[in-house]
Structures are given as C-alpha cells and as structure tokens.
XYZ file of C-alpha atoms in Angstrom:
379
model
C 89.929 44.558 -48.225
C 86.554 43.398 -49.468
C 88.096 40.092 -50.610
C 89.535 39.519 -47.171
C 86.164 40.203 -45.474
C 84.360 37.750 -47.779
C 86.798 34.966 -46.932
C 86.317 35.671 -43.232
C 82.493 35.367 -43.453
C 82.811 32.163 -45.498
C 85.024 30.601 -42.846
C 82.594 31.663 -40.100
C 79.656 30.046 -41.936
C 81.564 26.759 -42.359
C 82.355 26.728 -38.630
C 78.688 27.306 -37.741
C 77.561 24.386 -39.968
C 80.163 22.111 -38.421
C 78.984 23.100 -34.933
C 75.348 22.275 -35.725
C 76.278 18.910 -37.249
C 78.476 18.063 -34.274
C 75.707 18.925 -31.784
C 73.285 16.644 -33.631
C 75.714 13.759 -33.476
C 76.250 14.285 -29.771
C 72.484 14.307 -29.078
C 71.969 11.114 -31.089
C 74.824 9.442 -29.333
C 73.401 10.463 -25.972
C 69.982 9.045 -26.857
C 71.505 5.764 -27.998
C 73.453 5.546 -24.764
C 70.257 5.571 -22.637
C 69.418 2.094 -21.253
C 66.513 0.399 -23.080
C 63.648 -0.999 -20.956
C 63.984 -4.660 -20.107
C 61.911 -7.226 -22.007
C 60.217 -8.362 -18.795
C 59.105 -4.804 -17.999
C 57.794 -4.348 -21.508
C 55.703 -7.578 -21.234
C 54.266 -6.991 -17.706
C 50.426 -6.895 -17.706
C 48.449 -4.675 -15.353
C 45.929 -6.718 -13.331
C 43.718 -6.348 -10.274
C 44.311 -8.904 -7.525
C 42.512 -9.848 -4.327
C 43.542 -12.288 -1.586
C 41.551 -15.421 -0.856
C 39.756 -15.050 2.458
C 37.822 -17.196 4.917
C 34.126 -16.720 5.635
C 30.947 -18.688 6.313
C 29.184 -19.657 3.078
C 25.540 -20.624 2.824
C 24.467 -23.605 0.740
C 21.370 -22.401 -1.111
C 18.734 -23.835 -3.408
C 17.058 -21.165 -5.511
C 13.768 -21.218 -7.351
C 11.265 -18.941 -9.023
C 7.995 -18.535 -7.140
C 5.002 -16.345 -6.533
C 3.474 -14.811 -3.426
C 0.321 -16.653 -2.344
C -1.951 -15.342 0.439
C -2.824 -17.790 3.184
C -6.423 -16.569 2.960
C -8.315 -14.676 0.275
C -12.005 -13.908 0.799
C -14.433 -12.433 -1.703
C -17.025 -10.564 0.330
C -20.565 -11.300 -0.906
C -23.853 -10.169 0.522
C -25.879 -12.959 2.141
C -29.180 -11.126 1.693
C -30.727 -9.250 -1.201
C -31.268 -5.541 -0.731
C -30.029 -2.029 -1.314
C -26.437 -1.248 -0.388
C -26.757 1.693 1.986
C -23.112 2.423 2.763
C -19.550 1.202 2.305
C -17.454 1.566 5.447
C -13.950 0.829 4.114
C -11.407 2.635 1.969
C -9.906 0.854 -1.010
C -6.519 -0.542 0.011
C -7.291 -0.199 3.715
C -5.952 -2.712 6.212
C -8.935 -4.179 8.036
C -9.264 -6.417 11.089
C -11.505 -9.390 11.566
C -14.953 -8.118 12.588
C -14.554 -4.631 11.113
C -17.714 -3.296 9.461
C -17.356 -3.219 5.678
C -20.843 -2.422 4.349
C -24.501 -2.102 5.334
C -27.601 -3.429 3.560
C -31.009 -1.749 4.034
C -32.509 -3.570 7.071
C -36.063 -2.141 6.917
C -37.708 -5.030 4.992
C -36.335 -7.508 7.519
C -37.329 -5.369 10.496
C -40.906 -5.322 9.161
C -40.914 -9.114 8.880
C -39.547 -9.392 12.404
C -42.424 -7.303 13.722
C -44.882 -9.509 11.864
C -43.425 -12.733 13.255
C -43.275 -11.332 16.785
C -46.991 -10.541 16.579
C -47.704 -14.007 15.205
C -45.865 -15.731 18.037
C -47.734 -13.599 20.593
C -51.053 -14.760 19.135
C -50.008 -18.422 18.950
C -48.625 -18.303 22.489
C -51.988 -17.003 23.761
C -53.825 -19.805 21.954
C -51.417 -22.311 23.472
C -51.939 -20.957 26.982
C -55.727 -21.178 26.589
C -55.516 -24.697 25.179
C -53.444 -25.828 28.162
C -56.030 -24.425 30.600
C -58.782 -26.274 28.745
C -56.685 -29.433 28.860
C -56.395 -29.189 32.638
C -60.187 -28.832 32.928
C -60.809 -31.782 30.603
C -58.404 -33.922 32.571
C -60.349 -33.178 35.777
C -63.698 -33.899 34.100
C -62.359 -37.039 32.470
C -61.249 -38.328 35.866
C -64.865 -37.870 37.033
C -66.192 -39.578 33.843
C -67.980 -36.297 33.002
C -66.736 -36.114 29.384
C -65.866 -38.682 26.781
C -62.164 -39.689 26.555
C -62.188 -38.690 22.882
C -62.730 -35.046 23.845
C -59.716 -35.191 26.167
C -57.547 -36.683 23.417
C -58.647 -33.967 20.972
C -57.689 -31.255 23.449
C -54.281 -32.822 24.027
C -53.700 -32.852 20.253
C -54.742 -29.214 20.019
C -52.183 -28.254 22.690
C -49.415 -29.982 20.724
C -50.495 -28.168 17.556
C -50.186 -24.817 19.271
C -46.829 -25.790 20.736
C -45.655 -26.575 17.202
C -46.990 -23.261 15.935
C -45.105 -21.380 18.653
C -41.855 -23.197 17.812
C -42.360 -22.393 14.134
C -42.833 -18.735 15.025
C -39.650 -18.804 17.105
C -37.777 -20.238 14.127
C -39.081 -17.536 11.837
C -38.015 -14.860 14.305
C -34.492 -16.328 14.603
C -34.241 -16.531 10.819
C -35.174 -12.874 10.412
C -32.718 -11.884 13.137
C -30.004 -13.720 11.220
C -31.024 -11.841 8.058
C -30.801 -8.589 9.990
C -27.314 -9.540 11.169
C -26.349 -10.196 7.546
C -27.311 -6.604 6.745
C -24.096 -5.611 8.511
C -21.242 -7.107 6.465
C -18.035 -7.543 8.468
C -14.580 -8.771 7.549
C -13.976 -12.448 8.382
C -10.151 -12.083 8.378
C -7.371 -9.564 8.883
C -6.109 -8.275 5.550
C -6.061 -5.585 2.915
C -9.225 -4.501 1.123
C -9.048 -4.427 -2.654
C -10.934 -2.240 -5.086
C -14.649 -1.766 -4.441
C -16.803 -3.755 -6.865
C -20.138 -1.999 -6.221
C -21.173 1.492 -5.159
C -23.667 2.479 -2.449
C -27.241 2.767 -3.685
C -27.120 -0.323 -5.887
C -29.256 -3.383 -5.277
C -27.022 -6.306 -4.386
C -27.911 -9.981 -4.614
C -26.503 -13.135 -3.114
C -25.891 -14.434 -6.651
C -23.660 -11.517 -7.718
C -20.445 -12.982 -9.145
C -18.073 -10.154 -8.328
C -19.080 -9.601 -4.737
C -18.492 -6.311 -2.942
C -14.730 -6.450 -2.287
C -11.887 -8.945 -1.971
C -9.972 -9.150 1.324
C -6.464 -10.586 1.065
C -4.470 -11.656 4.099
C -0.949 -10.191 3.929
C 0.440 -10.933 7.391
C 1.582 -13.640 7.394
C 1.819 -14.555 3.734
C 3.204 -17.499 1.768
C 5.515 -17.980 -1.201
C 5.160 -21.056 -3.398
C 8.308 -21.794 -5.412
C 9.841 -24.693 -7.313
C 13.190 -26.431 -7.043
C 14.735 -29.230 -9.140
C 13.803 -32.730 -8.052
C 17.487 -33.438 -7.297
C 17.164 -31.207 -4.242
C 14.287 -33.192 -2.697
C 16.410 -35.613 -0.576
C 18.363 -32.810 1.091
C 15.209 -30.836 1.875
C 13.331 -33.876 3.205
C 16.280 -34.837 5.406
C 16.247 -31.407 7.050
C 12.468 -31.391 7.483
C 12.385 -34.881 8.984
C 14.930 -33.810 11.601
C 12.825 -30.796 12.520
C 15.269 -28.213 11.198
C 14.027 -24.692 10.510
C 15.062 -23.789 6.974
C 15.257 -20.029 6.307
C 13.973 -18.748 2.963
C 14.817 -15.328 1.522
C 12.574 -13.686 -1.062
C 14.318 -11.462 -3.633
C 12.964 -9.294 -6.420
C 13.050 -10.274 -10.098
C 16.651 -9.089 -10.553
C 17.796 -10.862 -7.370
C 19.344 -7.644 -6.102
C 16.989 -6.562 -3.330
C 15.905 -8.848 -0.519
C 12.218 -8.320 0.165
C 11.614 -10.523 3.203
C 12.865 -13.494 5.196
C 10.704 -16.428 6.238
C 10.912 -20.169 6.788
C 10.005 -23.287 4.854
C 6.578 -24.675 5.725
C 6.291 -27.843 3.664
C 7.102 -29.613 0.413
C 4.558 -30.878 -2.100
C 3.778 -34.597 -2.363
C 4.618 -35.051 -6.044
C 7.036 -33.975 -8.774
C 5.773 -32.224 -11.877
C 6.776 -34.698 -14.621
C 6.773 -32.022 -17.340
C 9.374 -29.820 -15.621
C 11.110 -32.153 -13.180
C 10.483 -29.764 -10.312
C 8.647 -29.902 -7.020
C 6.746 -27.139 -5.245
C 7.762 -25.811 -1.842
C 5.789 -23.465 0.396
C 7.349 -20.956 2.760
C 5.692 -18.509 5.141
C 6.791 -14.922 5.762
C 5.727 -12.540 8.565
C 5.645 -9.709 5.979
C 5.472 -7.110 8.724
C 6.480 -4.317 6.322
C 4.075 -5.453 3.591
C 6.726 -5.759 0.882
C 5.304 -9.034 -0.381
C 2.152 -8.641 -2.452
C -0.307 -11.280 -3.588
C 0.636 -12.915 -6.938
C 3.984 -11.091 -6.975
C 6.819 -12.997 -8.687
C 9.897 -13.470 -6.503
C 13.145 -15.420 -6.442
C 13.277 -17.664 -3.377
C 16.568 -18.793 -1.808
C 16.345 -21.748 0.556
C 19.268 -22.058 2.988
C 20.106 -25.768 3.380
C 23.432 -25.593 5.223
C 26.325 -23.314 6.163
C 29.963 -24.093 5.346
C 32.029 -22.659 8.176
C 35.218 -20.711 7.351
C 35.316 -21.701 3.701
C 38.068 -20.378 1.420
C 36.396 -17.705 -0.682
C 37.419 -15.668 -3.745
C 35.466 -13.314 -6.003
C 33.604 -15.211 -8.689
C 35.453 -13.174 -11.367
C 38.713 -14.852 -10.333
C 37.590 -18.317 -11.453
C 38.449 -19.121 -15.078
C 37.257 -22.082 -17.125
C 39.370 -24.151 -19.469
C 39.561 -27.538 -21.129
C 40.859 -29.070 -17.898
C 38.287 -27.425 -15.674
C 38.290 -24.451 -13.343
C 41.494 -22.584 -12.458
C 42.724 -19.276 -11.051
C 45.797 -17.132 -11.648
C 47.785 -16.906 -8.408
C 50.150 -13.943 -8.083
C 53.571 -15.141 -6.873
C 56.025 -13.037 -4.843
C 58.217 -12.468 -7.931
C 55.337 -10.606 -9.639
C 54.508 -13.434 -11.997
C 51.356 -15.536 -12.104
C 50.854 -19.282 -11.893
C 47.898 -21.250 -13.193
C 46.327 -23.099 -10.260
C 43.578 -25.738 -10.848
C 40.842 -25.432 -8.205
C 37.684 -27.219 -7.124
C 34.800 -24.778 -7.054
C 32.175 -25.077 -4.333
C 29.018 -23.140 -3.608
C 28.415 -19.561 -4.708
C 26.925 -16.754 -2.656
C 26.406 -13.450 -4.405
C 29.704 -12.273 -5.915
C 31.746 -14.816 -3.943
C 32.502 -18.460 -4.659
C 33.962 -21.067 -2.315
C 37.108 -22.956 -3.313
C 36.987 -26.479 -1.889
C 40.517 -27.441 -2.994
C 43.563 -25.872 -4.663
C 43.861 -22.577 -2.781
C 44.678 -21.379 0.707
C 43.546 -18.312 2.580
C 45.692 -15.245 1.877
C 46.952 -16.201 -1.572
C 46.330 -13.329 -4.036
C 44.423 -14.213 -7.187
C 43.772 -12.160 -10.320
C 40.188 -10.860 -10.469
C 40.522 -8.493 -13.450
C 42.783 -8.686 -16.485
C 43.080 -12.483 -16.608
C 42.203 -12.588 -20.314
C 45.699 -11.289 -21.150
C 47.616 -13.747 -18.998
C 49.350 -17.083 -19.348
C 51.360 -19.228 -16.971
C 54.471 -17.441 -15.558
C 53.450 -14.118 -17.135
C 54.818 -10.986 -15.476
C 52.249 -8.668 -13.937
C 51.879 -5.411 -12.118
C 49.100 -5.552 -9.553
C 46.763 -3.187 -7.859
C 44.357 -3.991 -5.059
C 40.720 -4.667 -5.776
C 38.371 -1.915 -4.708
C-alpha cells in the first residue's frame, strides 16, 4: 500500500513539472507572436514645430549710446557772501525761475544806501550849478562878466552831470548785486546733490558751485552706428522723414523710452569706423538718466507682411542658411532660405518659404533630410 502511494505522488510531481514547463513555453511563444514596432516608428524624433506667418517687420540699425542732457548748468554764486539758506531739496524737479538759494544781502544794501545819498548830494550840486549858469548867461549877454567865467560855469555843470550819471551807475550795479543774492534756476530740470551748506561763505571763484541742474525733459541720446549705415540714414533725413528711435536697457530686454532722430554727426571716427547720431526723447516718465548707457534702435523702414519664423528655426550649414520643413507625411525636408532682417525673436525669410509652412524650432540638432518626426506645437 505504501509502495502504491509513493508511485502516485511521483507521477503527480512529474505532471506538475510538465505543466509549469508547458506554461512557460506558451508565454514565450505568445510574446514572440506580438508585432514588433516598425523601424520608422523607432527612428521618429520628437520636435517642436511652428508655422511661418506674415507680419510687418521693422528694419533697424542698433548702436550703443549714452543719455546726454540738452542742458546742464552748474549753479555758481555771482557775488561773494554768506549763504543764508538753500531753498531746494536734493533731487527735486525745479522750474526756470525757482529760488534755489539766498546770499546775505546786507553788505549790498548798505552800499546802496551810501550811493543813494551820494547821488542826492551830486544832484543838488548840479541843480545849483545850472541856476548859476542861467545867471551867468544873462550877465554875459549884458557884458557884465567875462566870457571865461561863463565857460567855467558851463564846464562845472557838465562835471556835476557826469557825477550824477556815475552815481546812477553805481546804484544800478549794487541793485544787480542785490538781485544776485537771490539765486534762481535758469532752466527746468532736476537738482543734484548740494555742494555747500547754509552758513558757509561762498565765492564766485568756487569750482564746485552750489548745485548742478540737469534738464531731463526733453533729453537726448548720443549713439554710434557703423559707417555703412550712413547713406540710408542721410537719405531718410534729406527727405524729411521722422525716424523713430527706441532706447533699451543694457540687456536689450526693457524698452525705456521712444524718441526721434535729431541729426547725424559731420564726420566718421576713423579709429572705430562709426558715426555719432543724436536722438531726442520726451522722457515724460523720467526713465532716462544723464550719462546712462542704453542700446538705441533706429527704425529705418518697415517691411510689410514679411514671411516670419522664429529665429531658432534657422540653421546654418556649409551651403548657407536652411530650415527643416515638416511635410504632411511626418517627415522633414531641408529647405535653403534667404534670411532677412531680425526683430526680437523673429527673423524674416526673404526667399525659400511660404506663409503657413511648419518649420522645426526645437530638436533640429537630431534631424537630417527625410527624417521621420513627431511634432508638437510651439508654446
């Protein structure tokens, strides 16, 4: 009985092993029967594509420049004396005629009083001399006095007249000095940092002055362009065209202000091959600051409805510029193009591409002609 049971368990174990081996073969056979991916699907590259579009493109000339005020005035005292008060705040916007500072006027007021008294005395002497002259003229007509006495009196009258005029000049001079005791702004602009404090004695020969006033509205930008751009700029200026100029920050990301070209310099710098241009800006928001470095973009012309693609789509090779055009069958074709002007992240295509054709803007480094691709739209 025990021998019979052992044979039964042995047979059961053999059947179990055969079942496991058979299941493994079936699974392997099933896996081998699954269809393998096609070679084209395995080689397809994922790219980002964007269609060529039409838009107006500006033709720009760019140059590095600096902000230059149209007027900068260093305020000096025109009389020597003690600075009594400063009537402006540092950084304040001031108007022409605004009071900036006051010099002690008392020494000049004392001189004015002195000269007014002097002219009163000389005027009285003149009046008396004229009365005497009238008497001498009457006596001379009657031959009662020598003619020499009449001539002497006439000379004395002219001397007093000269003395009175001299006194009048002295009075006007002192009044001018008194006016100079009130220092006013000659222009509209922004006041800089104060160079001297109230209570100090200021002199007309002081080098630093009291404060510097800088005109900010309007303001100018002087920038340079290559000499090759001179003919195009001169042609526009000679025809009276208004050429817009945009001022950007150092990184050329933020536009600070928009103005217009004023003039072009009369000579080329032989060391750099560039010429200076000057543009004016209203600067109503005060974003442009004196001596600030900016990137200037001069708009020469506008190309209407140009074919435009992202600049990343344009590739460079031994034969020149080209783009990868995505065909309807999900493959790409190498298309030689003629590149035009650039504006920001866009570039104009003058020849080789039509509006609406999709071009690869990301992933082109993995492509070749007729390569299969899977595309997704550019964000």
